[in-house]
Coordinates of C-alpha atoms and ligand atoms in Angstrom, one line a residue:
Chain A
M1 CA 0.0 -0.1 0.0
S2 CA 2.5 2.5 1.1
S3 CA 4.8 4.1 -1.6
K4 CA 7.9 4.1 0.8
S5 CA 10.7 2.0 -0.4
P6 CA 11.1 -1.1 1.9
G7 CA 14.6 -0.4 3.3
L8 CA 13.9 3.1 4.7
P9 CA 13.4 3.5 8.4
K10 CA 10.3 5.4 9.6
T11 CA 10.6 9.2 10.1
G12 CA 8.5 11.9 11.6
G13 CA 7.9 13.2 8.0
S14 CA 6.2 10.1 6.8
G15 CA 3.9 10.2 9.9
S16 CA 2.7 13.8 9.1
L17 CA 2.4 12.9 5.4
R18 CA 0.0 10.0 6.4
R19 CA -2.2 12.4 8.4
A20 CA -2.4 14.9 5.5
L21 CA -3.4 12.1 3.1
K22 CA -6.0 10.9 5.5
F23 CA -7.4 14.5 5.8
L24 CA -7.4 14.9 2.0
G25 CA -9.3 11.6 1.7
L26 CA -12.0 12.7 4.1
V27 CA -12.5 15.9 2.3
L28 CA -12.7 14.0 -1.0
I29 CA -15.4 11.6 0.3
G30 CA -17.4 14.6 1.8
A31 CA -17.3 16.4 -1.4
F32 CA -18.5 13.3 -3.3
L33 CA -21.3 12.9 -0.9
V34 CA -22.5 16.4 -1.5
Q35 CA -22.1 16.2 -5.1
S36 CA -24.2 13.0 -5.1
M37 CA -27.0 14.7 -3.3
L38 CA -27.1 17.4 -6.1
A39 CA -26.7 14.8 -8.8
V40 CA -29.8 12.8 -7.7
Q41 CA -31.8 16.1 -7.3
F42 CA -32.5 15.3 -3.7
S43 CA -35.1 17.8 -2.5
P44 CA -37.4 17.7 0.4
V45 CA -39.4 20.5 -1.2
V46 CA -40.2 18.4 -4.4
F47 CA -41.3 15.4 -2.2
A48 CA -43.6 17.7 -0.2
Q49 CA -45.1 19.1 -3.3
G50 CA -45.7 15.6 -4.7
L51 CA -47.4 14.5 -1.5
P52 CA -50.9 15.6 -2.3
D53 CA -50.6 13.7 -5.6
L54 CA -49.5 10.6 -3.8
V55 CA -52.4 10.7 -1.4
N56 CA -54.7 11.3 -4.4
L57 CA -53.3 8.3 -6.2
V58 CA -53.7 6.1 -3.1
G59 CA -57.2 7.3 -2.9
R60 CA -58.0 6.5 -6.5
M61 CA -57.0 2.9 -5.7
F62 CA -60.0 2.3 -3.4
P63 CA -61.8 0.2 -3.4
P64 CA -59.6 -2.6 -4.9
S65 CA -61.1 -4.2 -8.0
L66 CA -62.8 -7.5 -7.5
E67 CA -63.2 -8.2 -11.2
V68 CA -59.6 -8.9 -11.7
V69 CA -59.2 -11.3 -8.9
P70 CA -59.4 -14.5 -11.2
D71 CA -56.7 -13.1 -13.4
V72 CA -54.6 -11.8 -10.5
A73 CA -54.9 -15.3 -9.0
L74 CA -53.7 -16.9 -12.1
A75 CA -50.8 -14.5 -12.5
S76 CA -49.9 -15.1 -8.9
L77 CA -49.8 -18.8 -9.5
E78 CA -47.6 -18.1 -12.5
T79 CA -45.2 -16.0 -10.2
L80 CA -45.1 -18.8 -7.7
Q81 CA -44.4 -21.4 -10.3
M82 CA -41.6 -19.2 -11.9
A83 CA -39.9 -19.0 -8.6
V84 CA -40.3 -22.8 -7.9
V85 CA -39.0 -23.9 -11.3
G86 CA -36.2 -21.3 -11.4
T87 CA -35.0 -22.2 -7.9
I88 CA -35.0 -26.0 -8.7
I89 CA -33.2 -25.5 -11.9
A90 CA -30.6 -23.3 -10.0
A91 CA -30.3 -25.9 -7.3
L92 CA -29.7 -28.7 -9.7
L93 CA -27.0 -26.7 -11.5
S94 CA -25.4 -25.3 -8.3
V95 CA -24.9 -28.6 -6.4
P96 CA -22.4 -30.0 -8.9
L97 CA -20.8 -26.6 -9.2
A98 CA -20.4 -26.3 -5.5
F99 CA -18.7 -29.8 -5.2
L100 CA -16.2 -28.6 -7.8
A101 CA -15.8 -25.2 -6.2
A102 CA -15.3 -26.4 -2.6
Q103 CA -11.6 -26.1 -1.6
N104 CA -11.6 -29.1 0.6
I105 CA -12.9 -31.6 -1.9
A106 CA -12.3 -30.2 -5.3
P107 CA -11.1 -32.9 -7.6
S108 CA -9.0 -30.7 -10.0
A109 CA -7.4 -27.3 -9.8
I110 CA -8.8 -26.3 -13.3
L111 CA -12.5 -27.4 -12.6
Y112 CA -12.2 -25.5 -9.4
H113 CA -11.3 -22.3 -11.1
V114 CA -13.9 -22.7 -13.8
S115 CA -16.7 -23.4 -11.4
R116 CA -15.6 -20.5 -9.1
S117 CA -15.6 -18.3 -12.2
I118 CA -19.2 -19.3 -13.2
I119 CA -20.4 -18.7 -9.6
I120 CA -18.6 -15.3 -9.4
F121 CA -20.0 -14.2 -13.0
T122 CA -23.6 -15.1 -12.2
R123 CA -23.4 -13.3 -8.9
A124 CA -22.0 -10.2 -10.4
I125 CA -24.9 -9.7 -12.9
P126 CA -28.2 -8.5 -11.4
D127 CA -31.2 -10.7 -12.4
L128 CA -33.0 -7.9 -13.9
I129 CA -30.3 -7.6 -16.6
F130 CA -30.5 -11.3 -17.2
A131 CA -34.3 -10.9 -17.6
L132 CA -33.9 -8.1 -20.1
I133 CA -31.5 -10.2 -22.2
F134 CA -33.8 -13.3 -22.1
V135 CA -36.9 -11.3 -22.9
A136 CA -35.0 -9.8 -26.0
A137 CA -33.9 -13.4 -26.8
V138 CA -37.0 -15.5 -26.4
G139 CA -39.9 -12.9 -26.1
L140 CA -42.3 -11.9 -23.3
G141 CA -43.6 -14.4 -20.8
P142 CA -42.8 -16.5 -17.8
F143 CA -40.0 -18.4 -19.6
P144 CA -37.4 -15.7 -19.8
G145 CA -38.2 -14.7 -16.2
T146 CA -37.7 -18.3 -15.0
L147 CA -34.4 -18.5 -16.8
A148 CA -33.3 -15.1 -15.3
L149 CA -34.2 -16.4 -11.8
A150 CA -32.3 -19.6 -12.3
I151 CA -29.2 -18.2 -13.7
S152 CA -29.0 -15.4 -11.1
S153 CA -29.7 -17.7 -8.3
I154 CA -26.7 -20.0 -9.1
G155 CA -24.3 -17.2 -8.0
M156 CA -25.7 -17.2 -4.5
L157 CA -26.7 -20.9 -4.1
G158 CA -23.3 -22.1 -5.7
K159 CA -21.4 -20.0 -3.2
L160 CA -23.4 -20.9 -0.1
Y161 CA -23.3 -24.5 -1.0
A162 CA -19.6 -24.4 -1.5
E163 CA -19.1 -22.8 1.7
A164 CA -21.3 -25.5 3.6
I165 CA -19.1 -28.2 1.9
E166 CA -16.0 -26.4 3.1
E167 CA -17.3 -26.3 6.7
I168 CA -17.8 -30.2 6.9
D169 CA -16.1 -32.5 9.5
F170 CA -13.4 -33.8 7.2
G171 CA -12.8 -36.8 9.5
Q172 CA -15.8 -38.5 7.9
V173 CA -14.3 -38.0 4.5
E174 CA -11.1 -39.6 5.7
A175 CA -12.9 -42.4 7.2
L176 CA -14.6 -43.4 3.9
R177 CA -11.2 -42.9 2.1
S178 CA -9.5 -45.2 4.6
T179 CA -12.1 -48.1 3.8
G180 CA -11.0 -47.9 0.1
S181 CA -14.2 -46.3 -1.1
H182 CA -14.5 -44.9 -4.6
P183 CA -14.4 -41.1 -4.7
L184 CA -18.2 -41.1 -5.5
Q185 CA -18.9 -43.2 -2.5
T186 CA -16.8 -41.0 -0.5
L187 CA -18.9 -38.0 -1.6
A188 CA -22.2 -39.9 -1.1
F189 CA -21.4 -41.0 2.4
G190 CA -18.6 -38.7 3.7
V191 CA -20.0 -35.3 2.4
V192 CA -23.7 -35.5 1.2
P193 CA -25.3 -36.3 4.6
Q194 CA -23.3 -33.6 6.3
V195 CA -24.4 -30.8 3.9
T196 CA -28.0 -31.9 3.0
P197 CA -29.8 -29.9 5.7
A198 CA -27.9 -26.8 4.9
I199 CA -28.6 -27.2 1.2
I200 CA -32.3 -27.6 1.6
G201 CA -32.3 -24.7 4.0
M202 CA -30.5 -22.3 1.6
T203 CA -32.6 -23.5 -1.5
L204 CA -35.8 -22.6 0.6
Y205 CA -34.3 -19.2 1.5
R206 CA -33.5 -18.5 -2.1
W207 CA -36.9 -19.6 -3.2
D208 CA -38.3 -17.0 -0.8
I209 CA -36.1 -14.4 -2.4
N210 CA -37.1 -15.4 -5.8
I211 CA -40.7 -14.8 -5.2
R212 CA -39.9 -11.1 -4.5
N213 CA -37.5 -11.1 -7.5
S214 CA -40.0 -12.7 -9.9
V215 CA -42.5 -9.8 -9.1
V216 CA -39.9 -7.3 -10.2
L217 CA -38.8 -9.3 -13.2
G218 CA -42.5 -9.2 -14.5
L219 CA -42.0 -5.5 -14.8
V220 CA -39.7 -5.9 -17.7
G221 CA -42.1 -8.4 -19.4
A222 CA -41.0 -11.5 -17.9
G223 CA -44.3 -12.9 -16.9
G224 CA -46.2 -13.3 -13.6
I225 CA -48.0 -10.9 -11.4
G226 CA -45.4 -8.2 -12.0
F227 CA -46.3 -8.2 -15.6
Q228 CA -49.9 -7.7 -14.7
L229 CA -49.0 -4.8 -12.4
L230 CA -47.2 -3.2 -15.2
T231 CA -50.1 -3.5 -17.6
S232 CA -52.6 -2.1 -14.9
M233 CA -50.3 0.8 -14.2
R234 CA -49.9 1.7 -17.7
L235 CA -53.6 1.6 -18.1
F236 CA -54.2 3.9 -15.0
Q237 CA -56.4 1.0 -13.6
Y238 CA -55.5 1.9 -9.9
P239 CA -58.1 -0.4 -8.2
E240 CA -56.5 -3.3 -10.1
V241 CA -53.1 -2.1 -9.0
L242 CA -54.3 -2.3 -5.3
T243 CA -55.7 -5.9 -5.8
I244 CA -52.4 -6.9 -7.2
I245 CA -50.4 -5.3 -4.3
I246 CA -52.6 -7.1 -1.9
F247 CA -51.9 -10.3 -3.7
V248 CA -48.1 -9.8 -3.7
F249 CA -48.3 -9.0 -0.1
V250 CA -50.1 -12.2 0.8
I251 CA -47.9 -14.5 -1.5
I252 CA -44.7 -13.1 0.0
L253 CA -45.9 -13.5 3.6
A254 CA -47.2 -17.0 2.9
V255 CA -44.1 -18.3 1.3
E256 CA -41.9 -16.9 4.1
R257 CA -44.0 -18.7 6.6
V258 CA -43.8 -21.9 4.5
S259 CA -40.1 -21.8 4.0
S260 CA -39.1 -20.8 7.5
S261 CA -41.3 -23.5 9.1
I262 CA -39.7 -26.2 6.9
R263 CA -36.3 -24.7 7.6
E264 CA -37.0 -24.9 11.5
R265 CA -38.0 -28.5 11.2
L266 CA -34.7 -29.3 9.4
I267 CA -32.5 -27.9 12.2
Chain B
M1 CA -14.3 -67.5 8.5
L2 CA -12.3 -64.2 8.4
K3 CA -9.5 -66.1 9.9
S4 CA -9.4 -69.0 7.4
E5 CA -9.4 -66.6 4.5
R6 CA -5.9 -65.3 5.6
K7 CA -4.4 -68.6 6.8
G8 CA -3.4 -69.7 3.3
E9 CA -0.9 -66.9 3.1
S10 CA 2.5 -67.7 4.5
V11 CA 4.0 -64.2 4.6
T12 CA 5.5 -63.7 8.1
E13 CA 5.8 -60.0 7.9
L14 CA 2.4 -58.6 7.4
L15 CA 3.5 -55.0 7.3
E16 CA 7.0 -53.6 6.6
V17 CA 7.7 -50.0 7.1
Q18 CA 11.1 -49.1 5.5
K19 CA 13.0 -45.8 6.3
L20 CA 9.8 -43.9 6.2
S21 CA 10.2 -40.1 6.3
K22 CA 7.7 -37.2 6.2
V23 CA 8.3 -33.6 5.9
Y24 CA 5.3 -31.5 5.9
P25 CA 5.0 -28.6 3.4
N26 CA 5.5 -26.1 6.2
G27 CA 8.9 -27.7 6.8
T28 CA 8.0 -29.8 9.9
R29 CA 10.0 -33.1 9.9
A30 CA 7.4 -35.4 11.4
L31 CA 9.0 -38.8 10.6
S32 CA 12.7 -39.6 10.1
E33 CA 13.6 -43.0 8.5
V34 CA 11.3 -45.1 10.5
S35 CA 11.7 -48.7 10.0
F36 CA 9.8 -51.7 11.7
S37 CA 7.6 -54.6 10.8
V38 CA 4.4 -56.3 12.2
T39 CA 3.4 -59.9 12.0
P40 CA -0.1 -61.4 11.8
G41 CA -1.6 -61.9 15.2
E42 CA 0.6 -59.2 16.8
F43 CA -0.7 -56.4 18.9
A44 CA 1.8 -53.6 18.5
V45 CA 1.5 -50.4 20.4
I46 CA 3.2 -47.1 19.3
V47 CA 3.8 -44.7 22.2
G48 CA 5.1 -41.2 22.2
R49 CA 4.3 -37.9 23.5
S50 CA 2.1 -35.3 21.8
G51 CA 3.5 -34.3 18.5
A52 CA 6.0 -37.2 18.2
G53 CA 4.7 -38.2 15.0
K54 CA 2.4 -41.1 15.8
S55 CA -0.6 -40.1 13.8
T56 CA 1.5 -39.1 10.9
L57 CA 3.1 -42.6 10.9
M58 CA -0.4 -44.2 10.7
R59 CA -1.5 -41.9 8.1
C60 CA 1.5 -42.4 6.0
I61 CA 1.0 -46.2 6.1
N62 CA -2.5 -46.1 4.6
R63 CA -1.6 -43.1 2.5
L64 CA -4.2 -40.6 4.1
A65 CA -0.9 -38.6 4.2
E66 CA 1.9 -39.0 1.6
S67 CA 5.3 -39.8 2.8
T68 CA 8.3 -37.8 1.6
S69 CA 10.6 -41.0 1.2
G70 CA 10.7 -44.6 2.3
E71 CA 8.5 -47.4 1.6
V72 CA 5.5 -49.3 3.1
L73 CA 5.0 -53.0 2.1
L74 CA 1.7 -54.8 2.9
E75 CA 1.9 -58.6 2.5
G76 CA 5.1 -58.1 0.4
G77 CA 3.6 -55.7 -2.0
S78 CA 4.4 -51.9 -2.1
V79 CA 1.7 -49.6 -1.0
T80 CA 3.7 -46.5 -1.5
G81 CA 3.6 -46.4 -5.4
L82 CA 0.0 -47.4 -5.8
S83 CA -2.7 -45.2 -7.2
N84 CA -6.5 -45.2 -7.7
N85 CA -7.9 -48.6 -7.8
D86 CA -4.8 -50.4 -6.5
L87 CA -4.5 -48.0 -3.6
R88 CA -8.2 -48.5 -2.8
R89 CA -7.7 -52.2 -2.8
A90 CA -4.5 -51.8 -0.4
R91 CA -6.6 -49.6 1.9
K92 CA -9.3 -52.1 2.2
K93 CA -6.8 -54.5 3.7
M94 CA -5.9 -52.1 6.4
G95 CA -9.0 -51.0 8.6
F96 CA -8.4 -47.6 10.2
V97 CA -9.8 -46.6 13.5
F98 CA -9.8 -42.8 14.4
Q99 CA -9.7 -41.2 17.7
Q100 CA -12.9 -39.2 16.9
F101 CA -14.6 -42.3 15.5
N102 CA -15.5 -40.5 12.2
L103 CA -18.8 -42.3 11.8
V104 CA -21.3 -40.8 9.4
K105 CA -23.5 -39.3 11.9
R106 CA -26.9 -39.1 10.2
I107 CA -27.0 -42.7 9.0
S108 CA -27.5 -46.0 11.1
A109 CA -24.9 -48.1 12.6
L110 CA -25.4 -50.8 10.1
Q111 CA -25.1 -48.4 7.1
N112 CA -21.8 -47.1 8.7
V113 CA -20.5 -50.6 8.8
L114 CA -21.7 -51.2 5.2
C115 CA -19.3 -48.3 4.4
G116 CA -16.4 -50.7 5.1
R117 CA -17.6 -52.9 2.2
M118 CA -17.8 -50.1 -0.5
V119 CA -14.8 -51.5 -2.4
D120 CA -16.6 -54.6 -3.5
M121 CA -19.8 -52.9 -4.3
P122 CA -21.1 -51.4 -7.5
V123 CA -20.4 -47.7 -7.2
L124 CA -23.8 -46.2 -8.2
T125 CA -26.3 -48.5 -6.4
S126 CA -24.2 -48.1 -3.3
C127 CA -24.2 -44.4 -3.4
F128 CA -28.1 -44.5 -3.2
R129 CA -27.8 -46.9 -0.2
R130 CA -29.0 -50.0 -2.1
F131 CA -27.3 -52.8 -0.4
S132 CA -27.7 -56.5 -1.2
K133 CA -29.1 -58.8 1.5
Q134 CA -25.7 -60.6 1.6
E135 CA -23.8 -57.3 2.2
R136 CA -26.2 -56.4 5.0
Q137 CA -25.6 -59.8 6.6
V138 CA -21.9 -59.5 6.6
A139 CA -22.3 -56.0 8.2
L140 CA -24.5 -57.3 10.8
E141 CA -22.1 -60.0 11.6
C142 CA -19.4 -57.5 12.1
L143 CA -21.7 -55.4 14.4
E144 CA -22.4 -58.6 16.4
R145 CA -18.7 -59.3 16.7
V146 CA -18.3 -56.1 18.6
G147 CA -21.5 -56.7 20.6
L148 CA -23.7 -54.2 19.0
G149 CA -26.0 -56.4 16.9
D150 CA -28.9 -54.9 18.7
K151 CA -28.0 -51.2 17.7
A152 CA -27.9 -52.0 13.9
A153 CA -30.9 -49.6 13.1
Q154 CA -29.9 -46.8 15.5
R155 CA -28.6 -43.5 14.1
A156 CA -24.8 -43.5 14.6
D157 CA -24.8 -40.0 16.5
T158 CA -27.3 -41.3 19.0
L159 CA -24.9 -44.0 20.3
S160 CA -22.6 -43.4 23.2
G161 CA -18.8 -42.7 22.5
G162 CA -17.8 -46.2 23.3
Q163 CA -20.5 -47.8 21.1
Q164 CA -19.5 -45.4 18.2
Q165 CA -16.0 -46.5 18.5
R166 CA -17.1 -50.2 18.4
V167 CA -19.2 -49.4 15.4
A168 CA -16.0 -47.9 13.8
I169 CA -14.1 -51.2 14.6
A170 CA -17.0 -53.1 13.0
R171 CA -16.7 -50.9 9.9
A172 CA -12.9 -51.7 9.8
L173 CA -13.7 -55.5 10.2
A174 CA -16.2 -55.2 7.4
Q175 CA -13.4 -54.5 5.0
R176 CA -12.1 -58.0 5.9
P177 CA -8.7 -56.5 6.5
S178 CA -5.5 -58.3 7.3
M179 CA -4.6 -55.6 9.8
I180 CA -6.1 -52.7 11.8
L181 CA -4.5 -49.4 12.3
A182 CA -5.9 -47.5 15.4
D183 CA -4.9 -43.9 16.0
E184 CA -5.5 -43.2 19.8
P185 CA -8.8 -45.2 19.7
V186 CA -9.6 -44.6 23.4
A187 CA -8.3 -41.1 23.8
S188 CA -11.9 -39.6 23.7
L189 CA -13.5 -42.3 26.0
D190 CA -14.1 -42.8 29.6
P191 CA -12.0 -45.6 31.3
E192 CA -14.9 -48.2 31.2
S193 CA -15.5 -47.9 27.4
A194 CA -11.8 -47.6 26.8
K195 CA -11.4 -51.0 28.4
V196 CA -14.2 -52.6 26.2
V197 CA -12.5 -51.0 23.1
M198 CA -9.0 -52.2 23.9
D199 CA -10.2 -55.6 24.9
T200 CA -11.9 -55.9 21.5
L201 CA -8.8 -54.8 19.7
R202 CA -6.6 -57.2 21.6
S203 CA -8.8 -60.2 20.9
L204 CA -8.9 -59.3 17.3
A205 CA -5.1 -59.6 17.3
N206 CA -4.5 -62.4 19.7
E207 CA -7.6 -64.7 19.0
E208 CA -8.5 -63.9 15.3
G209 CA -5.0 -63.2 13.8
Y210 CA -5.3 -59.7 12.7
A211 CA -2.2 -57.6 13.1
V212 CA -3.1 -54.6 15.1
L213 CA -1.0 -51.4 15.1
C214 CA -2.2 -49.0 17.8
N215 CA -1.2 -45.6 18.8
L216 CA -1.6 -44.7 22.6
H217 CA -0.2 -42.1 24.6
Q218 CA -0.7 -43.6 28.1
V219 CA 2.2 -45.9 29.0
N220 CA 0.1 -47.9 31.3
L221 CA -2.4 -48.9 28.7
A222 CA 0.4 -49.8 26.4
D223 CA 1.9 -52.0 29.0
R224 CA -1.2 -53.8 29.7
Y225 CA -2.3 -54.5 26.2
A226 CA 0.7 -54.6 23.9
D227 CA 2.7 -57.6 22.8
R228 CA 5.2 -55.2 21.5
I229 CA 5.9 -51.6 22.1
L230 CA 7.3 -49.2 19.7
G231 CA 8.5 -45.8 20.9
I232 CA 8.7 -42.6 18.8
R233 CA 10.3 -39.5 19.8
E234 CA 10.5 -36.4 17.5
G235 CA 9.9 -38.6 14.4
E236 CA 12.5 -41.1 15.3
L237 CA 11.9 -44.7 16.3
V238 CA 13.7 -44.8 19.6
L239 CA 12.3 -48.1 21.1
D240 CA 11.2 -51.4 19.7
G241 CA 10.7 -54.1 22.3
K242 CA 8.7 -56.8 23.8
K243 CA 6.0 -55.9 26.4
G244 CA 8.1 -56.9 29.4
D245 CA 11.1 -54.7 28.2
L246 CA 9.6 -51.5 29.1
G247 CA 11.6 -50.2 32.0
S248 CA 12.0 -46.7 33.2
A249 CA 15.1 -46.2 31.1
E250 CA 13.1 -47.1 28.0
I251 CA 10.2 -44.9 29.0
E252 CA 12.6 -41.9 29.5
S253 CA 14.1 -42.5 26.0
V254 CA 10.7 -42.0 24.5
Y255 CA 9.2 -39.3 26.9
G256 CA 12.3 -37.5 28.0
A257 CA 11.8 -35.2 30.9
E258 CA 8.1 -35.9 31.0
A259 CA 8.6 -39.6 31.6
Q260 CA 7.1 -39.5 35.1
E261 CA 4.0 -37.7 33.8
A262 CA 3.4 -40.3 31.2
L263 CA 3.4 -43.1 33.7
R264 CA 0.5 -41.6 35.6
Ligands
LIG1 N1 -0.9 -31.1 8.4 C1 0.2 -30.8 9.1 N2 0.9 -29.8 8.5 C2 2.1 -29.4 9.3 N3 2.6 -30.0 10.3 C3 1.9 -31.1 10.8 C4 0.6 -31.6 10.2 N4 0.2 -32.5 10.9 C5 1.1 -32.8 11.9 N5 2.1 -31.9 11.9 C6 3.2 -31.8 12.7 O1 3.9 -33.0 12.7 C7 4.3 -33.4 14.0 C8 3.9 -34.8 14.4 O2 2.4 -34.7 14.5 P1 1.4 -35.9 14.8 O3 0.0 -35.5 14.6 O4 1.8 -37.0 14.0 O5 1.8 -36.2 16.3 P2 1.2 -37.3 17.3 O6 2.3 -38.1 17.9 O7 0.0 -38.0 16.7 O8 0.7 -36.3 18.4 P3 -0.8 -36.4 19.4 O9 -0.3 -37.4 20.5 O10 -0.9 -35.1 20.0 O11 -1.9 -36.9 18.6 C9 3.9 -32.3 14.9 O12 5.0 -31.5 15.2 C10 2.9 -31.6 14.3 O13 2.8 -30.4 14.6
LIG2 MG1 -2.1 -38.1 17.0

């Protein structure tokens, strides 16, 4: 980090230089924050001026539309299914990746680096970007949304699974090796039983996250209840919007309940 | 049955360790030119203080750790140069018993013992825990041999420490090995369980003809059970004698200044 040449003894001069640099750094960060507020046009006045419109908008949402309930229910089901299928695909792809990317059991250095790279890459790109790309590639609908959820979940699941594998009690692996077991048998008995509860728990957790994400993905045309929300907003059908928001709220709470109760039972 | 299988062979030295050395990547010299051999039916105990290299020696014999130089011969064949399937076959002949038992916690005692038979099973079906009736029968007999036939269906992590270690011995027996390597098998057990485990190991050697090589750090246990005592100090074999030979001078050669402590 420091620009001093390694052989030089420390002097009083370099201490005060460091203090000066620290001060300069603080000034720069402060300036950047002020500039950022200006750049995003942060203004309490504008917010206050918009408040009546906001109240008005919420007022126009009431009462929620009952007519669209069947449509919204179907779209909710689609959202739920996108999240389930996307999460399962992600889990199926992440498990083998994680076994290759866990330092303690990785069978080869090349495969280790390749699978680490895939995990890092899919983590680095937001799912919304995947969704935009897939919508462009395969058209509107739940399919591109599901693909986006699957690919973007690999980053998180692959990383968490690999960490769970790295934390196992390695003695059980050695015990299997000492019997002369095949590497696959060693994996199946020395590793898999130790990581199964963690893998199931993390997958449920990701499913929970994917429900939320799939609502957002719908806004770019990738199917589900989010797409419905987008349509109603565009047509200024505010009572429909409220119905949709209520449905989103209920689905998210229900899924959270279900997944946390399953996870509790696993521990 | 296990015994008769091995009787046909007429090799006197079952295990031969020749000038085995091990330097860990961080520079620690854990073993220096250790040589000795073990015959069938012999209960050989390795003693030495903590850090002397006892575990390293065991692990270099079955290649859980790789030695730097020297050779290990089992039934006259080199273990040191083997790889993959040949190494797995060689490991099958040396059951390994760990201080921490190392059972698969979430499966039954019987399934743990079946792990000892993996070498001879079809890989894929065994991974999905499909075991033939015959294999289960052999595993059950091994559990009965250590007195735990009634615990076959119990999950491994619900057994007591002493029972877990006996399941681990049954797992080693299921390999139909010619020798058993035990690395401090009783260090995590209460005295009563320790006695059961040590008695089991001794009868496997003296009554059933297995060679047993066992690490211990308590001299009194070694004295009580061993046919032969090997002493290791700072990676060197400094003692190799019969049970009765263990006088205070010998103990001091192994334990140095801590000799009196070790006797307690
Ligand atoms: N993986 C390793 N990397 C580096 N050094 C190691 C490693 N394992 C063991 N050692 C060192 O090698 C030496 C021998 O260790 P070893 O575990 O074989 O001793 P031990 O006789 O079994 O001791 P204990 O009675 O405590 O189990 C010690 O100095 C230890 O620190
Ligand atoms: Mg040890």
